[in-house]
XYZ file of C-alpha atoms in Angstrom:
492
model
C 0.000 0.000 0.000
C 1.405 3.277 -0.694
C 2.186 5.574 1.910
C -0.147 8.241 2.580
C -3.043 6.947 0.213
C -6.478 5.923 1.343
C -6.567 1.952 1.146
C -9.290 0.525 -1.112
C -10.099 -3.494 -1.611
C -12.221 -5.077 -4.037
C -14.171 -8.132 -4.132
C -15.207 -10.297 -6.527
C -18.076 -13.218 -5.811
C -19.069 -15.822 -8.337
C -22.480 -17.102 -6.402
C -23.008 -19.901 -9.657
C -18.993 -20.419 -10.070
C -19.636 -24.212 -10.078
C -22.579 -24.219 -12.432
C -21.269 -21.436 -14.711
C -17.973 -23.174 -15.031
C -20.199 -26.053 -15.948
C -22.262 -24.269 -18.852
C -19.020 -22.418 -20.187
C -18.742 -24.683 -23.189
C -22.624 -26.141 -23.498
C -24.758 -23.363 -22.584
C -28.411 -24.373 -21.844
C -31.370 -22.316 -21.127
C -33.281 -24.305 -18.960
C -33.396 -25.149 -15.020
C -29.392 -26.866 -14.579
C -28.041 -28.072 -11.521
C -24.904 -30.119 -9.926
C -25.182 -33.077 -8.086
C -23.057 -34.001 -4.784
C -23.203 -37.255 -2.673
C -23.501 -36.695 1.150
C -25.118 -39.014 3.611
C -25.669 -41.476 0.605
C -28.232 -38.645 -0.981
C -27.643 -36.875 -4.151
C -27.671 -33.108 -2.762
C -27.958 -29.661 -4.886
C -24.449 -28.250 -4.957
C -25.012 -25.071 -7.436
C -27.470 -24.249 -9.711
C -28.075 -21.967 -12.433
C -30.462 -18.962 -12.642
C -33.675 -20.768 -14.144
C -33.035 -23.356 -11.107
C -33.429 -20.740 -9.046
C -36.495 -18.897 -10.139
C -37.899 -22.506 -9.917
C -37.325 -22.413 -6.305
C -34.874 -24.670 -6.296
C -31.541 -24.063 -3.714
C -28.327 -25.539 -2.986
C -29.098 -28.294 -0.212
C -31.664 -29.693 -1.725
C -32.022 -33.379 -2.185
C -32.657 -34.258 -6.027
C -35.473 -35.981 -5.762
C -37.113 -33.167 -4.430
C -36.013 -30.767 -6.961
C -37.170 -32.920 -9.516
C -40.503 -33.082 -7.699
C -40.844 -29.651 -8.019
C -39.313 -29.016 -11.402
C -39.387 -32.199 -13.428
C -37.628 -30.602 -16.153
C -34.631 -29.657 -14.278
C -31.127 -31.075 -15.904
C -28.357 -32.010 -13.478
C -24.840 -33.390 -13.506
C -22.191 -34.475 -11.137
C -19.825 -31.461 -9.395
C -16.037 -31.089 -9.505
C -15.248 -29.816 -6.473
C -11.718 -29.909 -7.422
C -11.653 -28.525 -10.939
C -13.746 -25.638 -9.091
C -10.802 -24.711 -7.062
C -8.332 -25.004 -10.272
C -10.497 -22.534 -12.422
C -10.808 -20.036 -8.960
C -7.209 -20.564 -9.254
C -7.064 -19.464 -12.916
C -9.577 -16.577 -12.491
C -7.012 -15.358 -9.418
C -4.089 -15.084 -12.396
C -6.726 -13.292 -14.356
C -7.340 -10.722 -11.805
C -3.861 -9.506 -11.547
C -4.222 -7.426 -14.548
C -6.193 -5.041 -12.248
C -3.934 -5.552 -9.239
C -0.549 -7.214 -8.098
C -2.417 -8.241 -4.802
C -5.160 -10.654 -5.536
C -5.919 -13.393 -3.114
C -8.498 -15.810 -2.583
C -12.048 -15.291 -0.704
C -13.111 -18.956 0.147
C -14.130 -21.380 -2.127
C -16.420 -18.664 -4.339
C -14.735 -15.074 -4.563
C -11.364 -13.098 -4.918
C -9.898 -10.355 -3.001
C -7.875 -7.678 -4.391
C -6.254 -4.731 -3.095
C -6.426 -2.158 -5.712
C -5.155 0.848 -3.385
C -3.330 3.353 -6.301
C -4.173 1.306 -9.320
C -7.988 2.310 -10.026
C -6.852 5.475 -12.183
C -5.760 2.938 -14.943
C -8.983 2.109 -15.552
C -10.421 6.185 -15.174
C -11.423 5.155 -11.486
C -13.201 2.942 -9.192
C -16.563 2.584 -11.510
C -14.425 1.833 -14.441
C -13.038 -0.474 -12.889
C -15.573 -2.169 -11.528
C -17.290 -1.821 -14.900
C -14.427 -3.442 -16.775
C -14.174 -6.405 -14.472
C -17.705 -7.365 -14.904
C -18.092 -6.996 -18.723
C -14.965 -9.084 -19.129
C -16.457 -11.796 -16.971
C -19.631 -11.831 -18.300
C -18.830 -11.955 -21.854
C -16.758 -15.696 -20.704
C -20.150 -16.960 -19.270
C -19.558 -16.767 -15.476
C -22.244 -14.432 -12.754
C -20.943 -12.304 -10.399
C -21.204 -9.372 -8.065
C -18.389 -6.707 -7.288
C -18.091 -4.916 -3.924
C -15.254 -1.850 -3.270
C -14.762 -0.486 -0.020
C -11.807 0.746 2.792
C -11.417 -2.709 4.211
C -11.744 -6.332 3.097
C -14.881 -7.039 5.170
C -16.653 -4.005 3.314
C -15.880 -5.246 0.174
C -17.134 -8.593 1.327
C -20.565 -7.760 2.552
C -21.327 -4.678 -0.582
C -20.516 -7.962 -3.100
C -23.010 -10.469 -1.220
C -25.711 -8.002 0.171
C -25.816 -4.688 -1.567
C -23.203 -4.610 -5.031
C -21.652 -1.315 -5.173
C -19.184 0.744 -3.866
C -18.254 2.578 -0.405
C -17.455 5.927 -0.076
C -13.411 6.457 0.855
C -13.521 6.754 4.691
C -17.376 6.335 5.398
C -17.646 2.386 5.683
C -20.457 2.735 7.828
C -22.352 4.442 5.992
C -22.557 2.138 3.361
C -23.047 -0.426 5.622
C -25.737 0.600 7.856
C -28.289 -1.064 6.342
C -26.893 -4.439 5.671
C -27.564 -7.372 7.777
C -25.886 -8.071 10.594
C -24.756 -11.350 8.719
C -22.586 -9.673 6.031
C -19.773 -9.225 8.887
C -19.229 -13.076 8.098
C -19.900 -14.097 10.991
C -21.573 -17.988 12.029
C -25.502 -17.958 11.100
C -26.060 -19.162 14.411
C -24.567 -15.835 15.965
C -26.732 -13.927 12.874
C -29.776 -15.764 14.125
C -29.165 -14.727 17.853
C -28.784 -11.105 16.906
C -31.725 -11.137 15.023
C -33.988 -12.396 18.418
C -32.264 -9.576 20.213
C -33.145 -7.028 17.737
C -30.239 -6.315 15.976
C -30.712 -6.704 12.267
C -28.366 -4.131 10.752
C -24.686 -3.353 10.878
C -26.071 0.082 12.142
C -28.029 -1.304 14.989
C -24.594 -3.215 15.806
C -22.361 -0.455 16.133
C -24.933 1.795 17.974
C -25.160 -1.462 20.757
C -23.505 -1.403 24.218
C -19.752 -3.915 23.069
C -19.210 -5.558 26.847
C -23.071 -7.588 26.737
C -21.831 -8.610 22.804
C -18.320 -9.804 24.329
C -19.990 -11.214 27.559
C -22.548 -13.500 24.764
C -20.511 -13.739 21.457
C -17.296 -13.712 22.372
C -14.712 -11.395 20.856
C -14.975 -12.777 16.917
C -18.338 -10.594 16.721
C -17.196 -7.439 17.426
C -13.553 -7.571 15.764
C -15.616 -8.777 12.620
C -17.220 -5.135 12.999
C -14.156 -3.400 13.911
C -12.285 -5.075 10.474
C -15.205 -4.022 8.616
C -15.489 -0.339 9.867
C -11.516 -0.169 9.510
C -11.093 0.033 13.374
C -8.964 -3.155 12.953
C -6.239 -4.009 10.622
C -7.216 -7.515 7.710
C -4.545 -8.647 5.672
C -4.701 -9.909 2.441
C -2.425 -12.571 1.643
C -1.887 -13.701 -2.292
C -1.096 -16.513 -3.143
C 2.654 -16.803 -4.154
C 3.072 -17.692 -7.608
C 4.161 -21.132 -8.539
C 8.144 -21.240 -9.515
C 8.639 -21.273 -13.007
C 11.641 -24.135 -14.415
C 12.552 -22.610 -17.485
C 15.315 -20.062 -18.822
C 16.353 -18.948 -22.347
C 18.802 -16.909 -24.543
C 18.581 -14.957 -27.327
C 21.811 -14.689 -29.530
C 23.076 -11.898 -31.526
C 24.783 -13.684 -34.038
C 23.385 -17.199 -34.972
C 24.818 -20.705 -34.224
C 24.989 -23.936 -35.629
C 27.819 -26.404 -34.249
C 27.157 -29.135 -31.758
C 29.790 -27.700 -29.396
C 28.347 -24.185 -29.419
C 25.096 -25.613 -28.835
C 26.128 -27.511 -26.154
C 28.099 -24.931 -24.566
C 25.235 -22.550 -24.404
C 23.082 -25.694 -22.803
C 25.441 -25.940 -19.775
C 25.254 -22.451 -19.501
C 21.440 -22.676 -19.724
C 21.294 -25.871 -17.460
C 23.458 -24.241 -14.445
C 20.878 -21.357 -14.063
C 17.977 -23.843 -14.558
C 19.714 -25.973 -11.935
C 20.161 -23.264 -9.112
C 16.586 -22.179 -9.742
C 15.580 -25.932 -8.862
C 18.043 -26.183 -5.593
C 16.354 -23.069 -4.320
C 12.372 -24.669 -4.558
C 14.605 -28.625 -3.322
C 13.454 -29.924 -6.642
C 14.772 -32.165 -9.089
C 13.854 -32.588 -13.051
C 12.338 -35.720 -14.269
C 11.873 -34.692 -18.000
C 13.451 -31.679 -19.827
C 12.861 -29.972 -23.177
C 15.421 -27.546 -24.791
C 13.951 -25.564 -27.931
C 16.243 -24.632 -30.342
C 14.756 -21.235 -32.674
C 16.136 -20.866 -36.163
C 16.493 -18.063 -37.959
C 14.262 -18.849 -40.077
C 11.324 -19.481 -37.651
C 11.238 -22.720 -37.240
C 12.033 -24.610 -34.028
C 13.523 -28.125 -32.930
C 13.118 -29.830 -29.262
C 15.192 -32.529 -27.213
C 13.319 -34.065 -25.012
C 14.800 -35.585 -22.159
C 13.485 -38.200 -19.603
C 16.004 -38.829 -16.535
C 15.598 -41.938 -14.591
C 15.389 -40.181 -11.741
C 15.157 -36.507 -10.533
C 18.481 -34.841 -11.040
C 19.780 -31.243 -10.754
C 23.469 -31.018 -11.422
C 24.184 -29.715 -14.537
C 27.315 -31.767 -15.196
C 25.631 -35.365 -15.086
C 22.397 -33.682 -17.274
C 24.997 -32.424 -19.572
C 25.945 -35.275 -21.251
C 22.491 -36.923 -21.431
C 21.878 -33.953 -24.530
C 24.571 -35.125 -26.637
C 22.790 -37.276 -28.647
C 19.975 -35.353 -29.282
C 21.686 -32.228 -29.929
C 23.864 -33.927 -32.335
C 20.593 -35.314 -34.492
C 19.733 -31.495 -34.443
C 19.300 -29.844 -38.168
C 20.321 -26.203 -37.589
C 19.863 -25.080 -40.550
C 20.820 -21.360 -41.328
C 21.610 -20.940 -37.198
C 20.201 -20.790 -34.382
C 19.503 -17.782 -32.891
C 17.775 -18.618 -29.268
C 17.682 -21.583 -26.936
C 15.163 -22.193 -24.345
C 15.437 -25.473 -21.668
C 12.428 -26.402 -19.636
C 12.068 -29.240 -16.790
C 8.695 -29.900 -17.840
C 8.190 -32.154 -14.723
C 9.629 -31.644 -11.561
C 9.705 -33.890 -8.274
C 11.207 -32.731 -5.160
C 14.773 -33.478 -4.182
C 15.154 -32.089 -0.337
C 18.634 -31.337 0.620
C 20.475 -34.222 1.877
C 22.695 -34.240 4.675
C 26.894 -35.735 3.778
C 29.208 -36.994 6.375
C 32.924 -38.248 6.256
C 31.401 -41.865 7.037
C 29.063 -42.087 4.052
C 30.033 -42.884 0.626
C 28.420 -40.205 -2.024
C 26.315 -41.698 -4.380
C 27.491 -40.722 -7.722
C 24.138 -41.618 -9.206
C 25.897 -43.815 -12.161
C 23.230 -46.365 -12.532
C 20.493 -43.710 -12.954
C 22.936 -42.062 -15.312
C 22.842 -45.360 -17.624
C 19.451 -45.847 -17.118
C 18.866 -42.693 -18.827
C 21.137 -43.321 -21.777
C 19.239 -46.404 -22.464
C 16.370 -45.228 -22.105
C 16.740 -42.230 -24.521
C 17.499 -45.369 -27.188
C 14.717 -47.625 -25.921
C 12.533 -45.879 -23.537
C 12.331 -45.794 -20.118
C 9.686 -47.996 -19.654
C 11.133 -50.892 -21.405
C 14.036 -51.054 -18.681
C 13.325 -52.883 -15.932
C 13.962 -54.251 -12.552
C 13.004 -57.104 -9.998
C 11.287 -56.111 -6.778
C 9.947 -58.951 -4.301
C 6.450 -59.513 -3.680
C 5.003 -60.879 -0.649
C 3.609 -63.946 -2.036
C 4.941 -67.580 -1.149
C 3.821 -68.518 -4.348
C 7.459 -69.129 -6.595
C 6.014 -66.900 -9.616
C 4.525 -64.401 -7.704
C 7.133 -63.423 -4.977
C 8.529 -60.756 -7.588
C 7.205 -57.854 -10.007
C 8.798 -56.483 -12.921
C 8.632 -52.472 -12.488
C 10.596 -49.786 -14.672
C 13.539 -49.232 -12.896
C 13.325 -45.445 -13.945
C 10.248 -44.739 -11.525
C 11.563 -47.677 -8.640
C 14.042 -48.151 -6.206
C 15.997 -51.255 -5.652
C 14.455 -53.063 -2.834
C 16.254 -55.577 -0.389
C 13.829 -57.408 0.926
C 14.532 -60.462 -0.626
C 13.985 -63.666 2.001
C 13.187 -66.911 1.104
C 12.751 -70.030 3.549
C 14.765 -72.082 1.338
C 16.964 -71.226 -1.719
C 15.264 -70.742 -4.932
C 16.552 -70.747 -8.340
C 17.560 -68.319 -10.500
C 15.898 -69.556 -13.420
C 12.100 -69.990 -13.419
C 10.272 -71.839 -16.576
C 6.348 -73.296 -16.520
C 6.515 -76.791 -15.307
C 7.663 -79.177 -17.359
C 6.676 -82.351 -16.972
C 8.884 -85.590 -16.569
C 8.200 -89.010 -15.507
C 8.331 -90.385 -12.368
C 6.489 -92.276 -9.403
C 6.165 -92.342 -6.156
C 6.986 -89.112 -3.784
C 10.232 -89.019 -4.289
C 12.331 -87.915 -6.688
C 13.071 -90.430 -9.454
C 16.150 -91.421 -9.793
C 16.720 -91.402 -13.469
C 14.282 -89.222 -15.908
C 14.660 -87.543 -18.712
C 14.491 -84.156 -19.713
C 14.433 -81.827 -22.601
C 15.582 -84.460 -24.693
C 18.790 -85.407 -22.191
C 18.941 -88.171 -19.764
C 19.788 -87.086 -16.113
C 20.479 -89.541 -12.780
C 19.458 -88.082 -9.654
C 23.077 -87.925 -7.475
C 21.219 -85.922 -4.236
C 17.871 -84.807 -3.119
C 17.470 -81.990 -0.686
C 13.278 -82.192 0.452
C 10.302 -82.184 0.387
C 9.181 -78.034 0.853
C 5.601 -78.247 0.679
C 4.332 -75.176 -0.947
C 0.225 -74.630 -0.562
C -1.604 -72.332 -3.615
C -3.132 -69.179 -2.980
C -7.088 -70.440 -2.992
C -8.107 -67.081 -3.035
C -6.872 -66.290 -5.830
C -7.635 -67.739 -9.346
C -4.551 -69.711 -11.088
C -4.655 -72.232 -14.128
C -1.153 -73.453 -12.807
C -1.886 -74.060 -9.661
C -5.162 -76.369 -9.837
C -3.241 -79.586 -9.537
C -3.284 -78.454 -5.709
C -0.474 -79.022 -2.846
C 3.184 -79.332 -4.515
C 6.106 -80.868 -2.724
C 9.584 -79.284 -3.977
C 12.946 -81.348 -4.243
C 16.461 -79.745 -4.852
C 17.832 -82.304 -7.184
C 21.445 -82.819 -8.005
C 22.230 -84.657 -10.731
C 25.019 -86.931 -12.013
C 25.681 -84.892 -15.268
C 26.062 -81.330 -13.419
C 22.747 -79.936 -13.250
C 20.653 -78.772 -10.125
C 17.288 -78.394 -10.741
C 13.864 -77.737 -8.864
C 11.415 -80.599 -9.477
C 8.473 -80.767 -7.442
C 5.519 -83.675 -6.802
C 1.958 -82.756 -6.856
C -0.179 -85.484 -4.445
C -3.083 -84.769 -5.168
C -2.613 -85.612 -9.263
C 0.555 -87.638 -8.975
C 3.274 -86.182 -11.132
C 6.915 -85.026 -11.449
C 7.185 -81.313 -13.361
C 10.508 -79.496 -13.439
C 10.371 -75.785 -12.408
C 13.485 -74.600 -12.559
C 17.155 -74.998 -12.580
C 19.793 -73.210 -9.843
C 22.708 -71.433 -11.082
């Protein structure tokens, strides 16, 4: 706020923000309303304006809205695209101001103290921001006064604007519960015979402490400008991207690169300030002649030093077609994890990160996704005690345990022939005759009955570790219920 100026907020309320979002892109003329579950009953989250001159209100169970207007249209709400578009409209409303925050889950706040002559004053203002709005579909009601809680209650209750320095006397005649305070405390002041702001202020404060409770009458202080109200906005989200423009164009790899690890370092400092790492990058190269080339880059896992990145651009870089030159470069980390900190002692070895740095080479060849790595399952089941995960979005896990050693190898079973519950002791197998030397066993493993598997409906298997005669140690196992041998798979 600038010294020695009269402060002035603004307030913007969207009373059909939901609904209006809604009917942006399919407008309809006729009674609309969204739809939220609570207490297992569809209830009446916002509605348009025909649903409201049909007396229908937000609350209202469905069925009884249809009861009363059959015709009515209605559609599930997005609570959480509501807050992204408030979010937008915020962004929007900093043409007007640089301090725009947000006023629950419905309305902005902005304080436009010395910027309303840009627009030729308050009412131009005010008339600019409600043209713009309604011409992109969406309802709402402006309020201008001295302090956030006037703006607040002109918006909801009486749209217009306060005199500079005379809150109360645009106020007087508002109700009581435009100084956002609980409807239960509204309702109690209403018994008592207080129904106005006006008859408020003219009411002994010690009984209004002594029954409310201080938040009643600093509510009416903040809104007469007897107490100070902040407005806090939001802090913009940091932005991962830098660029230069070049006076003279280029075209080798080495300047290119060069100017990327100059790009990179000031791209990497900006993400060690936020404790972020990038996951995926994109440098643009502009030509001179107006067209543009990218490199996109997908890291295995989120990295901010510019010297391991580096490298990871050679090969795209190098496939570049410059053309006549290049004439700016812009790099991007178009996704962005965090990366806190870490903490290094004298004891602990540094990880140099070179597996994630190969991972990333190969990946740029083959994709990301097509690299992977084993992490155990908890499943006693011999096929199921591991996944297969990309190794670019896992970590290597060491929870590997086993009640008895299993193989290294795992194929379907494969079945031999044999009798009896032990291991025969000569069979053959994939076309080469084996003698059993030693048999470590049985392991009796049990299936997983509730869950469905075509491999397991011979039932209970007992497993032997079988050593045999010609140099091979393989894992046969005996299924009782259906006599037979099957080999499963074969140690290292």
């Amino acid at each position: 706020m600038f010294d020695g100026m009269q402060r002035r907020v603004a307030c913007m309320w969207f009373p059909r923000l939901a609904s209006d979002r809604a009917l942006r892109l399919r407008p309809l003329d006729g009674p609309f309303a969204l739809t939220i579950r609570e207490s297992n009953t569809n209830r009446i989250h916002c509605l348009n304006h025909a649903a409201e001159r049909e007396g229908l209100h937000a609350g209202m169970p469905l069925a009884d809205a249809r009861s009363f207007c059959p015709e009515v249209l209605s559609a599930e709400a997005d609570p959480e695209g509501d807050t992204r578009f408030l979010h937008a409209l915020r962004r929007w409303a900093t043409r007007y101001c640089p301090w725009v925050g947000l006023e629950g889950k419905d309305g902005l706040v902005l304080d436009v103290t010395g910027s309303t002559h840009l627009w030729g004053g308050e009412a131009g203002m005010l008339t600019d921001m409600r043209q713009r709005l309604l011409r992109t579909g969406l309802s709402v009601r402006l309020g201008i006064g001295d302090t956030r809680g006037a703006a607040w209650a002109l918006a909801r209750h009486s749209e217009g604007r306060a005199a500079p320095g005379a809150p109360l006397a645009a106020l007087t005649f508002l109700p009581a519960s435009s100084l956002r305070i609980p409807a239960e405390t509204a309702m109690a002041l209403q018994q008592l015979g207080l129904h106005t702001i006006g008859d408020l202020a003219k009411a002994p404060r010690a009984p209004l402490t002594r029954r409310f409770g201080p938040e009643l009458l600093l509510r009416l202080d903040q809104a007469l400008g007897q107490q100070p109200e902040q407005i806090t906005p939001l802090e913009e989200p940091p932005h991962y991207g830098v660029r230069i423009s070049l006076p003279d164009p280029i075209g080798l790899t080495a300047d290119v690169m060069a100017l990327t690890e100059r790009l990179l370092r000031r791209l990497c400092e900006t993400l060690k300030t936020h404790e972020t790492g990038a996951r995926s990058l994109c440098l643009t190269l502009r030509r001179v002649d107006g067209g543009s080339q990218q490199v996109e880059l997908r890291l295995a896992a989120a990295m901010r030093d510019p010297s391991r990145i580096l490298p990871l651009f050679e090969r795209g870089v190098g496939e570049v077609d410059a053309g006549f030159g290049i004439d700016q470069m812009r790099i991007e980390a178009t996704q962005v994890e965090p990366l806190p900190v870490q903490q290094l002692s004298h004891s602990a070895a540094v990880q140099t990160g070179q597996i994630e740095d190969l991972i990333t080479r190969v990946g740029t060849r083959i994709g990301l996704e097509n690299i992977q790595r084993f992490v155990p399952a908890d499943s006693h089941i011999p096929e199921r005690a591991f996944h297969s995960v990309p190794a670019a979005w896992s970590s290597p896990e060491s929870g590997w345990s086993a009640p008895r050693p299993r193989p290294l190898r795992l194929f379907p079973p494969e079945p031999i022939a044999g009798s009896g519950t032990e291991p025969p002791r000569s069979f053959r197998w994939r076309r080469i005759a084996m003698e059993t030397d030693r048999a470590i066993g049985p392991e009796r493993i049990a299936p997983e009955w509730w869950l469905e598997d075509e491999a397991w409906r011979s039932g209970l298997r007992d497993y032997w570790h079988v050593q045999t005669r010609q140099g091979r140690r393989l894992w046969l196992f005996h299924t009782p219920q259906n006599p037979g041998w099957f080999v499963h798979g074969e140690f290292a």
